[in-house]
Amino acid sequence: MPHQTLAVQGTIVHFVADPFQLPETSCVEVFDPGILFIENGYVNSAGPAEKMKKLLPEGIKIIDYQDKIILPGFVDTHLHYPQTDIIGSFGKQLLDWLETYTFPKEGQFSDTEYATEVVNFFFNEILKNGTTTAQVMPTIHKQSAEIFFQKALQLNMRMISGKVMMDRNAPDFLQDTPEQAYEDSLDLIKNWHERGRISYAVTPRFAVTSTEEQLEKASDLLNKADGLYLHTHLAENAAEVQFVAELFPWSKNYLDVYDKYNLITDHSVFAHSIHLPEESYLSLSENSAAVSFCPTSNLFIGSGLFNLEKAKSHKIKTGLGTDIGGGTSFSMLRTLGEAYKILQLQGQTLSPLKAFYLATLGGAEALSLDEDIGSFHPGKEADFVVLNLDATSLIQRRMASSETIEQKLFLLMTLGDDRSIEATHIMGERRYFRS
Ligand code: GUN
Ligand code: ZN
């Protein structure tokens, strides 16, 4: 475990409250120039540079990032590492896309060597994009989760994952049974949950691919330890919603299926959550469950427009997800840019402060990790990203005529991508540097 003690200087930006609930400028702290002081991998303090310099221990290492923006690391609340190699697959909507591209690719993860190679690429890619925490779906193969956890542990990164459970409506090579899924998941929970910075998510893929027997097993698994997550998909696509209604004829709506098996908890994260009746918003809110808004995926697979205003008006915890490989970019900046456009199409908007809140503290809250990460509050784990303002000549040119931090952040989410990431630090330690 690294125990980094250092200070970093730059334009420090972080959120102290939810700008969807309070006047947005009261929710953000900006120190320009500021210093973030990290002690043994944890945030000691952050503040204006002149004031902080007087408090720093003598001889401490200082990295001066000059006028670059230092933000808490990005939180990606939903993606699939095994789908790295199917990003940008042409011409299908959800159910056909799964059958044509996703399931055959996921079948390859019985091959440990291939899975290891993809996991290594995946972690490099998220670090390169400033993402320091993610909730990740592997495949049904137990070792696809083990390989992922091993790498997360080695990198000391805060990650949530769990073996995917699916026992119907998929090719034979991609099905387990309720019993096998239960045993494998339980074993993984015992070995990995709350080891290092890892948490386990019980992961029935979605109602379409689990029998009621398997959903019952998922429910049993959730009681096996404190702090277990439930990670699944919900109401992404109209044909999927229709299929779920046919598979569970007794259900009032899609979410009701998960409700019957007590899967709606304050540690549940429902990816997409687009096509929902009013009562589902109420249920998510009452149960303090979270949803993951996946803009590039929703556009690319043509699933629909997520209603952020409605989710936030119900005070539903909402994070952002890249949903690789339905999604088309590992970049949280690209994800924010597309989120803005999805809201524009609905007569809504996404201010830069709300956007960067969603990508940091909002994501941490959605994953119930806001006591550990998501801001520079003293005592939190010092995961952060450093953003440059001159990645391309166009960005450089536009930045020259932007003055406020809001304008700069908005340009980053509109024009930025992995080239805008200068560095990524995990518990203080620099793990990526754009050289
Ligand atoms: N619903 C069930 N499985 C998946 C998946 O792999 N990707 C997306 N986008 N939706 C799903
Ligand atoms: Zn997904």
Tab-separated table of C-alpha atoms and ligand atoms in Angstrom:
chain	number	residue	atom	x	y	z
A	1	MET	CA	0.000	0.000	0.000
A	2	PRO	CA	1.418	3.395	-0.912
A	3	HIS	CA	1.539	5.970	1.845
A	4	GLN	CA	2.114	9.121	-0.081
A	5	THR	CA	2.653	12.432	1.648
A	6	LEU	CA	2.842	15.334	-0.751
A	7	ALA	CA	1.222	18.592	-1.799
A	8	VAL	CA	-0.081	19.514	-5.226
A	9	GLN	CA	-0.632	23.032	-6.459
A	10	GLY	CA	-3.033	24.190	-9.186
A	11	THR	CA	-6.607	25.397	-9.564
A	12	ILE	CA	-8.376	23.239	-7.028
A	13	VAL	CA	-12.074	22.574	-7.621
A	14	HIS	CA	-14.329	20.292	-5.622
A	15	PHE	CA	-17.933	20.014	-4.463
A	16	VAL	CA	-19.181	20.214	-0.901
A	17	ALA	CA	-22.917	19.737	-1.609
A	18	ASP	CA	-25.398	18.825	-4.363
A	19	PRO	CA	-25.911	21.733	-6.818
A	20	PHE	CA	-29.214	20.180	-7.927
A	21	GLN	CA	-30.576	20.854	-4.424
A	22	LEU	CA	-28.860	24.109	-3.390
A	23	PRO	CA	-27.712	27.267	-5.198
A	24	GLU	CA	-24.878	25.885	-7.275
A	25	THR	CA	-22.147	28.347	-6.390
A	26	SER	CA	-22.657	27.496	-2.706
A	27	CYS	CA	-21.856	23.845	-3.523
A	28	VAL	CA	-18.398	24.310	-5.004
A	29	GLU	CA	-15.049	25.381	-3.568
A	30	VAL	CA	-12.462	26.825	-5.907
A	31	PHE	CA	-8.926	27.692	-4.784
A	32	ASP	CA	-7.018	29.458	-7.520
A	33	PRO	CA	-4.193	28.979	-6.956
A	34	GLY	CA	-4.751	26.325	-4.347
A	35	ILE	CA	-2.870	23.540	-2.632
A	36	LEU	CA	-4.086	20.066	-1.773
A	37	PHE	CA	-2.111	18.527	1.090
A	38	ILE	CA	-2.089	14.728	1.163
A	39	GLU	CA	-0.852	12.793	4.153
A	40	ASN	CA	-0.343	9.030	3.939
A	41	GLY	CA	-2.626	8.850	0.912
A	42	TYR	CA	-5.513	10.738	2.534
A	43	VAL	CA	-6.592	14.358	2.165
A	44	ASN	CA	-5.251	16.434	5.029
A	45	SER	CA	-6.551	19.764	3.770
A	46	ALA	CA	-7.135	21.933	0.722
A	47	GLY	CA	-7.150	25.706	0.520
A	48	PRO	CA	-5.658	28.859	-0.978
A	49	ALA	CA	-1.976	28.360	-1.851
A	50	GLU	CA	-0.588	31.217	0.250
A	51	LYS	CA	-2.412	30.066	3.360
A	52	MET	CA	-1.627	26.370	2.786
A	53	LYS	CA	2.089	26.986	2.295
A	54	LYS	CA	2.337	28.165	5.900
A	55	LEU	CA	0.764	24.927	7.134
A	56	LEU	CA	2.785	22.413	5.117
A	57	PRO	CA	5.461	20.395	6.894
A	58	GLU	CA	8.981	21.476	6.083
A	59	GLY	CA	10.629	19.653	3.190
A	60	ILE	CA	7.373	18.178	1.858
A	61	LYS	CA	7.333	17.237	-1.815
A	62	ILE	CA	5.275	19.750	-3.830
A	63	ILE	CA	4.118	19.110	-7.381
A	64	ASP	CA	3.223	22.402	-9.045
A	65	TYR	CA	0.616	21.802	-11.757
A	66	GLN	CA	0.516	25.565	-12.373
A	67	ASP	CA	-2.798	26.688	-13.907
A	68	LYS	CA	-4.138	23.186	-14.463
A	69	ILE	CA	-7.399	22.171	-12.783
A	70	ILE	CA	-7.236	19.607	-9.981
A	71	LEU	CA	-10.508	17.746	-9.369
A	72	PRO	CA	-11.421	14.634	-7.358
A	73	GLY	CA	-11.026	11.564	-9.586
A	74	PHE	CA	-13.922	10.745	-11.897
A	75	VAL	CA	-16.427	8.099	-10.822
A	76	ASP	CA	-17.828	5.841	-13.556
A	77	THR	CA	-20.874	4.181	-12.032
A	78	HIS	CA	-21.503	1.618	-14.779
A	79	LEU	CA	-19.424	-0.122	-17.415
A	80	HIS	CA	-18.386	-3.548	-18.698
A	81	TYR	CA	-14.664	-4.228	-19.004
A	82	PRO	CA	-15.201	-7.328	-21.240
A	83	GLN	CA	-16.899	-5.109	-23.814
A	84	THR	CA	-13.753	-3.086	-24.482
A	85	ASP	CA	-13.279	-4.978	-27.742
A	86	ILE	CA	-16.812	-4.416	-29.068
A	87	ILE	CA	-16.988	-0.619	-28.736
A	88	GLY	CA	-18.316	0.858	-31.961
A	89	SER	CA	-20.145	-2.240	-33.235
A	90	PHE	CA	-22.506	-1.220	-35.997
A	91	GLY	CA	-26.197	-0.953	-36.434
A	92	LYS	CA	-28.172	-2.706	-33.685
A	93	GLN	CA	-30.422	-1.838	-30.784
A	94	LEU	CA	-30.125	-3.379	-27.343
A	95	LEU	CA	-31.474	-6.941	-27.618
A	96	ASP	CA	-29.955	-7.569	-31.072
A	97	TRP	CA	-26.756	-5.834	-30.053
A	98	LEU	CA	-26.418	-8.189	-27.068
A	99	GLU	CA	-27.048	-11.267	-29.193
A	100	THR	CA	-24.887	-10.225	-32.141
A	101	TYR	CA	-21.865	-8.665	-30.496
A	102	THR	CA	-21.914	-8.790	-26.702
A	103	PHE	CA	-22.661	-12.390	-25.833
A	104	PRO	CA	-20.187	-13.937	-28.321
A	105	LYS	CA	-17.462	-11.590	-27.046
A	106	GLU	CA	-18.239	-12.283	-23.382
A	107	GLY	CA	-17.968	-16.002	-24.130
A	108	GLN	CA	-14.258	-15.467	-24.751
A	109	PHE	CA	-13.714	-14.587	-21.094
A	110	SER	CA	-13.474	-18.247	-20.162
A	111	ASP	CA	-9.940	-17.713	-21.489
A	112	THR	CA	-7.899	-16.430	-18.546
A	113	GLU	CA	-5.084	-15.136	-20.692
A	114	TYR	CA	-7.405	-13.040	-22.832
A	115	ALA	CA	-9.286	-11.735	-19.771
A	116	THR	CA	-6.004	-10.703	-18.140
A	117	GLU	CA	-4.875	-8.840	-21.234
A	118	VAL	CA	-8.192	-6.952	-21.447
A	119	VAL	CA	-8.152	-6.124	-17.727
A	120	ASN	CA	-4.663	-4.631	-18.064
A	121	PHE	CA	-5.718	-2.525	-21.043
A	122	PHE	CA	-8.897	-1.481	-19.248
A	123	PHE	CA	-7.126	-0.148	-16.145
A	124	ASN	CA	-4.598	1.755	-18.261
A	125	GLU	CA	-7.439	3.285	-20.225
A	126	ILE	CA	-9.501	4.440	-17.249
A	127	LEU	CA	-6.426	5.949	-15.568
A	128	LYS	CA	-5.614	7.735	-18.804
A	129	ASN	CA	-9.108	9.206	-18.684
A	130	GLY	CA	-8.932	10.357	-15.067
A	131	THR	CA	-11.354	7.736	-13.753
A	132	THR	CA	-10.305	6.524	-10.329
A	133	THR	CA	-13.414	4.617	-9.222
A	134	ALA	CA	-15.782	2.454	-11.238
A	135	GLN	CA	-18.559	-0.057	-10.852
A	136	VAL	CA	-17.796	-2.726	-13.384
A	137	MET	CA	-19.588	-5.761	-14.797
A	138	PRO	CA	-17.308	-8.659	-15.789
A	139	THR	CA	-18.919	-11.818	-17.277
A	140	ILE	CA	-20.517	-14.955	-15.820
A	141	HIS	CA	-17.050	-16.493	-15.478
A	142	LYS	CA	-15.873	-16.465	-11.885
A	143	GLN	CA	-12.304	-15.831	-12.958
A	144	SER	CA	-13.313	-12.771	-14.969
A	145	ALA	CA	-14.196	-11.167	-11.633
A	146	GLU	CA	-11.126	-12.574	-9.862
A	147	ILE	CA	-8.742	-11.218	-12.476
A	148	PHE	CA	-10.426	-7.826	-12.219
A	149	PHE	CA	-10.230	-7.781	-8.408
A	150	GLN	CA	-6.567	-8.845	-8.428
A	151	LYS	CA	-5.639	-5.913	-10.655
A	152	ALA	CA	-7.734	-3.433	-8.617
A	153	LEU	CA	-6.005	-4.652	-5.463
A	154	GLN	CA	-2.577	-4.377	-7.039
A	155	LEU	CA	-3.319	-0.798	-8.140
A	156	ASN	CA	-4.991	0.006	-4.799
A	157	MET	CA	-8.009	1.415	-6.614
A	158	ARG	CA	-11.529	1.809	-5.217
A	159	MET	CA	-13.596	-0.521	-7.377
A	160	ILE	CA	-16.934	-2.323	-7.239
A	161	SER	CA	-17.603	-5.493	-9.196
A	162	GLY	CA	-19.110	-8.958	-8.996
A	163	LYS	CA	-19.619	-12.009	-11.173
A	164	VAL	CA	-22.516	-11.606	-13.612
A	165	MET	CA	-25.446	-13.958	-12.968
A	166	MET	CA	-27.503	-15.145	-15.966
A	167	ASP	CA	-29.421	-18.390	-16.392
A	168	ARG	CA	-31.692	-17.833	-19.406
A	169	ASN	CA	-32.143	-15.950	-22.690
A	170	ALA	CA	-28.454	-16.197	-23.510
A	171	PRO	CA	-26.280	-18.748	-25.347
A	172	ASP	CA	-25.524	-21.921	-23.370
A	173	PHE	CA	-21.867	-20.971	-23.040
A	174	LEU	CA	-22.963	-17.825	-21.220
A	175	GLN	CA	-25.358	-19.314	-18.715
A	176	ASP	CA	-24.855	-20.442	-15.160
A	177	THR	CA	-27.522	-21.932	-12.874
A	178	PRO	CA	-29.055	-20.373	-9.779
A	179	GLU	CA	-26.969	-22.724	-7.606
A	180	GLN	CA	-23.678	-22.218	-9.434
A	181	ALA	CA	-24.135	-18.447	-9.520
A	182	TYR	CA	-24.869	-18.497	-5.804
A	183	GLU	CA	-21.827	-20.590	-4.911
A	184	ASP	CA	-19.424	-18.647	-7.100
A	185	SER	CA	-20.742	-15.302	-5.887
A	186	LEU	CA	-20.560	-16.349	-2.243
A	187	ASP	CA	-17.006	-17.520	-2.677
A	188	LEU	CA	-16.062	-14.228	-4.327
A	189	ILE	CA	-17.779	-12.251	-1.551
A	190	LYS	CA	-15.739	-14.138	1.062
A	191	ASN	CA	-12.488	-13.577	-0.792
A	192	TRP	CA	-12.895	-10.040	-2.087
A	193	HIS	CA	-15.586	-7.938	-0.409
A	194	GLU	CA	-13.977	-5.101	1.527
A	195	ARG	CA	-10.489	-6.341	0.768
A	196	GLY	CA	-8.251	-3.314	0.112
A	197	ARG	CA	-10.526	-0.766	-1.543
A	198	ILE	CA	-12.757	-3.350	-3.226
A	199	SER	CA	-16.476	-3.890	-2.673
A	200	TYR	CA	-18.605	-6.680	-4.056
A	201	ALA	CA	-21.747	-6.196	-6.119
A	202	VAL	CA	-24.268	-8.999	-6.516
A	203	THR	CA	-24.842	-8.741	-10.275
A	204	PRO	CA	-27.859	-10.306	-11.964
A	205	ARG	CA	-27.311	-8.893	-15.480
A	206	PHE	CA	-30.968	-7.812	-15.953
A	207	ALA	CA	-34.417	-9.289	-15.474
A	208	VAL	CA	-34.341	-10.726	-19.007
A	209	THR	CA	-31.441	-13.100	-18.291
A	210	SER	CA	-32.349	-14.287	-14.791
A	211	THR	CA	-35.100	-16.687	-13.760
A	212	GLU	CA	-37.088	-15.963	-10.638
A	213	GLU	CA	-35.108	-18.712	-8.929
A	214	GLN	CA	-31.903	-16.858	-9.690
A	215	LEU	CA	-33.280	-13.490	-8.539
A	216	GLU	CA	-34.156	-15.190	-5.266
A	217	LYS	CA	-30.545	-16.338	-4.949
A	218	ALA	CA	-29.400	-12.787	-5.591
A	219	SER	CA	-31.611	-11.673	-2.742
A	220	ASP	CA	-30.083	-14.323	-0.426
A	221	LEU	CA	-26.582	-13.222	-1.412
A	222	LEU	CA	-27.273	-9.610	-0.440
A	223	ASN	CA	-27.726	-10.774	3.152
A	224	LYS	CA	-24.356	-12.488	3.318
A	225	ALA	CA	-22.364	-9.395	4.311
A	226	ASP	CA	-22.812	-5.728	5.160
A	227	GLY	CA	-22.240	-3.195	2.427
A	228	LEU	CA	-22.892	-5.476	-0.548
A	229	TYR	CA	-24.104	-3.764	-3.707
A	230	LEU	CA	-26.773	-4.788	-6.171
A	231	HIS	CA	-25.744	-3.909	-9.720
A	232	THR	CA	-28.056	-4.442	-12.678
A	233	HIS	CA	-29.748	-2.840	-15.694
A	234	LEU	CA	-33.234	-1.295	-15.706
A	235	ALA	CA	-35.610	-0.018	-18.396
A	236	GLU	CA	-33.022	0.891	-21.002
A	237	ASN	CA	-34.910	0.087	-24.190
A	238	ALA	CA	-38.607	-0.183	-25.142
A	239	ALA	CA	-38.377	-3.763	-26.510
A	240	GLU	CA	-36.533	-4.854	-23.356
A	241	VAL	CA	-39.281	-3.364	-21.152
A	242	GLN	CA	-41.895	-5.226	-23.216
A	243	PHE	CA	-39.940	-8.495	-22.944
A	244	VAL	CA	-39.688	-8.146	-19.163
A	245	ALA	CA	-43.462	-7.609	-18.962
A	246	GLU	CA	-43.929	-10.900	-20.883
A	247	LEU	CA	-41.407	-12.828	-18.793
A	248	PHE	CA	-42.905	-11.639	-15.494
A	249	PRO	CA	-46.638	-11.344	-16.276
A	250	TRP	CA	-47.503	-10.697	-12.623
A	251	SER	CA	-45.287	-7.587	-12.461
A	252	LYS	CA	-46.722	-4.057	-12.293
A	253	ASN	CA	-43.658	-2.673	-14.072
A	254	TYR	CA	-39.964	-3.511	-14.660
A	255	LEU	CA	-38.696	-2.288	-11.279
A	256	ASP	CA	-41.440	-4.283	-9.560
A	257	VAL	CA	-39.591	-7.452	-10.640
A	258	TYR	CA	-36.525	-6.393	-8.668
A	259	ASP	CA	-38.748	-5.223	-5.812
A	260	LYS	CA	-40.346	-8.654	-5.429
A	261	TYR	CA	-36.906	-10.077	-4.680
A	262	ASN	CA	-35.914	-7.254	-2.310
A	263	LEU	CA	-33.261	-6.011	-4.673
A	264	ILE	CA	-34.024	-2.296	-4.263
A	265	THR	CA	-31.724	-1.161	-1.473
A	266	ASP	CA	-29.645	1.910	-0.636
A	267	HIS	CA	-26.711	0.023	-2.217
A	268	SER	CA	-28.534	-0.790	-5.466
A	269	VAL	CA	-27.434	0.813	-8.719
A	270	PHE	CA	-29.726	0.554	-11.744
A	271	ALA	CA	-28.041	1.321	-15.045
A	272	HIS	CA	-30.012	3.413	-17.564
A	273	SER	CA	-33.451	3.719	-15.903
A	274	ILE	CA	-34.904	5.539	-18.902
A	275	HIS	CA	-38.393	4.162	-19.523
A	276	LEU	CA	-39.905	4.369	-16.034
A	277	PRO	CA	-43.432	5.023	-14.788
A	278	GLU	CA	-43.911	7.599	-12.030
A	279	GLU	CA	-44.250	4.916	-9.336
A	280	SER	CA	-40.761	3.599	-10.128
A	281	TYR	CA	-39.224	7.032	-9.513
A	282	LEU	CA	-41.023	7.063	-6.164
A	283	SER	CA	-39.802	3.586	-5.289
A	284	LEU	CA	-36.173	4.351	-6.191
A	285	SER	CA	-36.341	7.499	-4.104
A	286	GLU	CA	-38.012	5.883	-1.078
A	287	ASN	CA	-35.446	3.098	-1.059
A	288	SER	CA	-32.474	5.475	-1.535
A	289	ALA	CA	-31.438	3.450	-4.576
A	290	ALA	CA	-29.240	4.930	-7.287
A	291	VAL	CA	-29.402	5.159	-11.061
A	292	SER	CA	-26.592	5.409	-13.578
A	293	PHE	CA	-27.062	7.815	-16.502
A	294	CYS	CA	-25.113	6.482	-19.515
A	295	PRO	CA	-25.302	9.148	-22.247
A	296	THR	CA	-22.961	7.831	-24.954
A	297	SER	CA	-24.508	4.372	-24.730
A	298	ASN	CA	-28.092	5.639	-24.786
A	299	LEU	CA	-27.340	7.601	-27.955
A	300	PHE	CA	-25.220	4.947	-29.645
A	301	ILE	CA	-27.622	2.019	-29.060
A	302	GLY	CA	-30.538	4.395	-29.627
A	303	SER	CA	-32.176	3.555	-26.299
A	304	GLY	CA	-33.785	6.849	-25.299
A	305	LEU	CA	-33.325	10.059	-23.355
A	306	PHE	CA	-32.650	9.858	-19.609
A	307	ASN	CA	-34.784	12.330	-17.658
A	308	LEU	CA	-32.244	13.847	-15.274
A	309	GLU	CA	-34.557	16.617	-14.110
A	310	LYS	CA	-37.138	14.073	-13.039
A	311	ALA	CA	-34.607	11.822	-11.297
A	312	LYS	CA	-33.127	14.747	-9.376
A	313	SER	CA	-36.531	16.247	-8.528
A	314	HIS	CA	-37.259	12.906	-6.828
A	315	LYS	CA	-33.873	13.214	-5.088
A	316	ILE	CA	-32.732	9.936	-6.641
A	317	LYS	CA	-28.989	9.391	-6.304
A	318	THR	CA	-27.663	9.699	-9.838
A	319	GLY	CA	-24.213	8.961	-11.201
A	320	LEU	CA	-22.775	8.868	-14.693
A	321	GLY	CA	-21.706	5.751	-16.543
A	322	THR	CA	-19.726	5.245	-19.719
A	323	ASP	CA	-21.382	1.832	-20.175
A	324	ILE	CA	-18.492	0.610	-22.300
A	325	GLY	CA	-19.045	-1.099	-24.790
A	326	GLY	CA	-22.586	0.136	-25.534
A	327	GLY	CA	-21.012	3.464	-24.676
A	328	THR	CA	-18.435	4.814	-27.061
A	329	SER	CA	-15.861	6.496	-24.829
A	330	PHE	CA	-13.962	5.839	-21.613
A	331	SER	CA	-13.766	9.606	-21.161
A	332	MET	CA	-15.950	11.170	-18.494
A	333	LEU	CA	-15.470	14.493	-20.311
A	334	ARG	CA	-17.003	13.037	-23.494
A	335	THR	CA	-19.734	11.498	-21.347
A	336	LEU	CA	-20.587	14.910	-19.853
A	337	GLY	CA	-20.627	16.482	-23.301
A	338	GLU	CA	-23.176	13.930	-24.514
A	339	ALA	CA	-25.185	14.225	-21.281
A	340	TYR	CA	-25.568	17.929	-22.016
A	341	LYS	CA	-26.956	17.162	-25.489
A	342	ILE	CA	-29.422	14.561	-24.178
A	343	LEU	CA	-30.807	17.163	-21.789
A	344	GLN	CA	-30.927	19.815	-24.519
A	345	LEU	CA	-33.153	17.488	-26.551
A	346	GLN	CA	-35.613	17.457	-23.638
A	347	GLY	CA	-35.635	21.196	-23.002
A	348	GLN	CA	-33.431	20.645	-19.945
A	349	THR	CA	-29.885	21.771	-19.356
A	350	LEU	CA	-26.741	20.695	-17.553
A	351	SER	CA	-24.620	23.464	-16.125
A	352	PRO	CA	-20.870	22.782	-15.909
A	353	LEU	CA	-20.978	22.789	-12.114
A	354	LYS	CA	-23.811	20.257	-12.037
A	355	ALA	CA	-21.982	18.199	-14.659
A	356	PHE	CA	-18.690	17.987	-12.772
A	357	TYR	CA	-20.561	17.331	-9.539
A	358	LEU	CA	-22.180	14.288	-11.217
A	359	ALA	CA	-18.780	13.079	-12.399
A	360	THR	CA	-17.222	13.337	-8.915
A	361	LEU	CA	-19.170	13.701	-5.646
A	362	GLY	CA	-22.513	12.794	-7.286
A	363	GLY	CA	-21.038	9.532	-8.550
A	364	ALA	CA	-19.543	8.831	-5.126
A	365	GLU	CA	-22.958	9.399	-3.529
A	366	ALA	CA	-24.635	7.126	-6.072
A	367	LEU	CA	-22.164	4.411	-5.054
A	368	SER	CA	-22.525	5.187	-1.313
A	369	LEU	CA	-18.814	5.989	-1.268
A	370	ASP	CA	-19.075	9.682	-0.422
A	371	GLU	CA	-17.482	9.169	2.984
A	372	ASP	CA	-14.385	7.823	1.245
A	373	ILE	CA	-14.041	9.639	-2.084
A	374	GLY	CA	-15.595	12.315	-4.318
A	375	SER	CA	-14.270	15.511	-2.734
A	376	PHE	CA	-11.229	16.922	-0.942
A	377	HIS	CA	-12.870	16.813	2.483
A	378	PRO	CA	-10.180	16.038	5.123
A	379	GLY	CA	-9.809	12.320	5.725
A	380	LYS	CA	-11.003	11.194	2.297
A	381	GLU	CA	-8.846	9.047	0.045
A	382	ALA	CA	-6.758	11.318	-2.170
A	383	ASP	CA	-7.750	10.155	-5.652
A	384	PHE	CA	-7.619	13.051	-8.090
A	385	VAL	CA	-7.286	14.085	-11.702
A	386	VAL	CA	-5.320	16.981	-13.199
A	387	LEU	CA	-6.836	18.618	-16.296
A	388	ASN	CA	-4.870	20.661	-18.788
A	389	LEU	CA	-6.539	23.482	-20.680
A	390	ASP	CA	-4.509	23.239	-23.867
A	391	ALA	CA	-4.918	19.691	-25.187
A	392	THR	CA	-5.685	20.841	-28.729
A	393	SER	CA	-5.140	24.066	-30.609
A	394	LEU	CA	-8.910	24.601	-30.712
A	395	ILE	CA	-9.307	24.172	-26.957
A	396	GLN	CA	-6.350	26.472	-26.400
A	397	ARG	CA	-7.911	29.078	-28.673
A	398	ARG	CA	-11.347	28.889	-26.985
A	399	MET	CA	-9.840	28.919	-23.477
A	400	ALA	CA	-8.169	32.234	-24.310
A	401	SER	CA	-11.595	33.872	-24.385
A	402	SER	CA	-13.006	32.119	-21.305
A	403	GLU	CA	-12.588	33.686	-17.905
A	404	THR	CA	-14.635	31.935	-15.262
A	405	ILE	CA	-14.106	28.441	-13.942
A	406	GLU	CA	-17.591	27.577	-15.206
A	407	GLN	CA	-16.659	28.585	-18.754
A	408	LYS	CA	-13.437	26.584	-18.602
A	409	LEU	CA	-15.167	23.482	-17.268
A	410	PHE	CA	-17.855	23.765	-19.922
A	411	LEU	CA	-15.252	23.882	-22.685
A	412	LEU	CA	-13.547	20.839	-21.197
A	413	MET	CA	-16.792	18.845	-21.256
A	414	THR	CA	-17.630	20.024	-24.764
A	415	LEU	CA	-14.259	19.696	-26.470
A	416	GLY	CA	-12.116	17.635	-24.111
A	417	ASP	CA	-11.204	13.956	-24.016
A	418	ASP	CA	-8.292	11.829	-22.779
A	419	ARG	CA	-5.860	14.388	-24.182
A	420	SER	CA	-7.120	16.833	-21.549
A	421	ILE	CA	-5.990	14.549	-18.733
A	422	GLU	CA	-2.568	15.645	-17.533
A	423	ALA	CA	-2.246	13.262	-14.607
A	424	THR	CA	-4.187	10.835	-12.448
A	425	HIS	CA	-3.295	10.164	-8.799
A	426	ILE	CA	-4.435	7.241	-6.668
A	427	MET	CA	-4.208	7.867	-2.909
A	428	GLY	CA	-1.765	10.632	-3.667
A	429	GLU	CA	0.463	8.553	-5.878
A	430	ARG	CA	0.765	9.604	-9.523
A	431	ARG	CA	-0.291	6.609	-11.623
A	432	TYR	CA	-0.713	8.324	-14.975
A	433	PHE	CA	1.168	11.236	-16.463
A	434	ARG	CA	0.685	12.525	-19.988
A	435	SER	CA	4.264	12.875	-21.090
B	1	GUN	N1	-28.628	-4.845	-20.617
B	1	GUN	C1	-28.235	-6.088	-20.300
B	1	GUN	N2	-26.951	-6.291	-20.591
B	1	GUN	C2	-26.498	-5.145	-21.102
B	1	GUN	C3	-25.227	-4.734	-21.600
B	1	GUN	O1	-24.249	-5.468	-21.623
B	1	GUN	N3	-25.143	-3.455	-22.063
B	1	GUN	C4	-26.199	-2.616	-22.048
B	1	GUN	N4	-26.057	-1.377	-22.510
B	1	GUN	N5	-27.407	-2.985	-21.599
B	1	GUN	C5	-27.544	-4.235	-21.141
B	2	ZN	ZN	-24.434	-1.889	-19.151
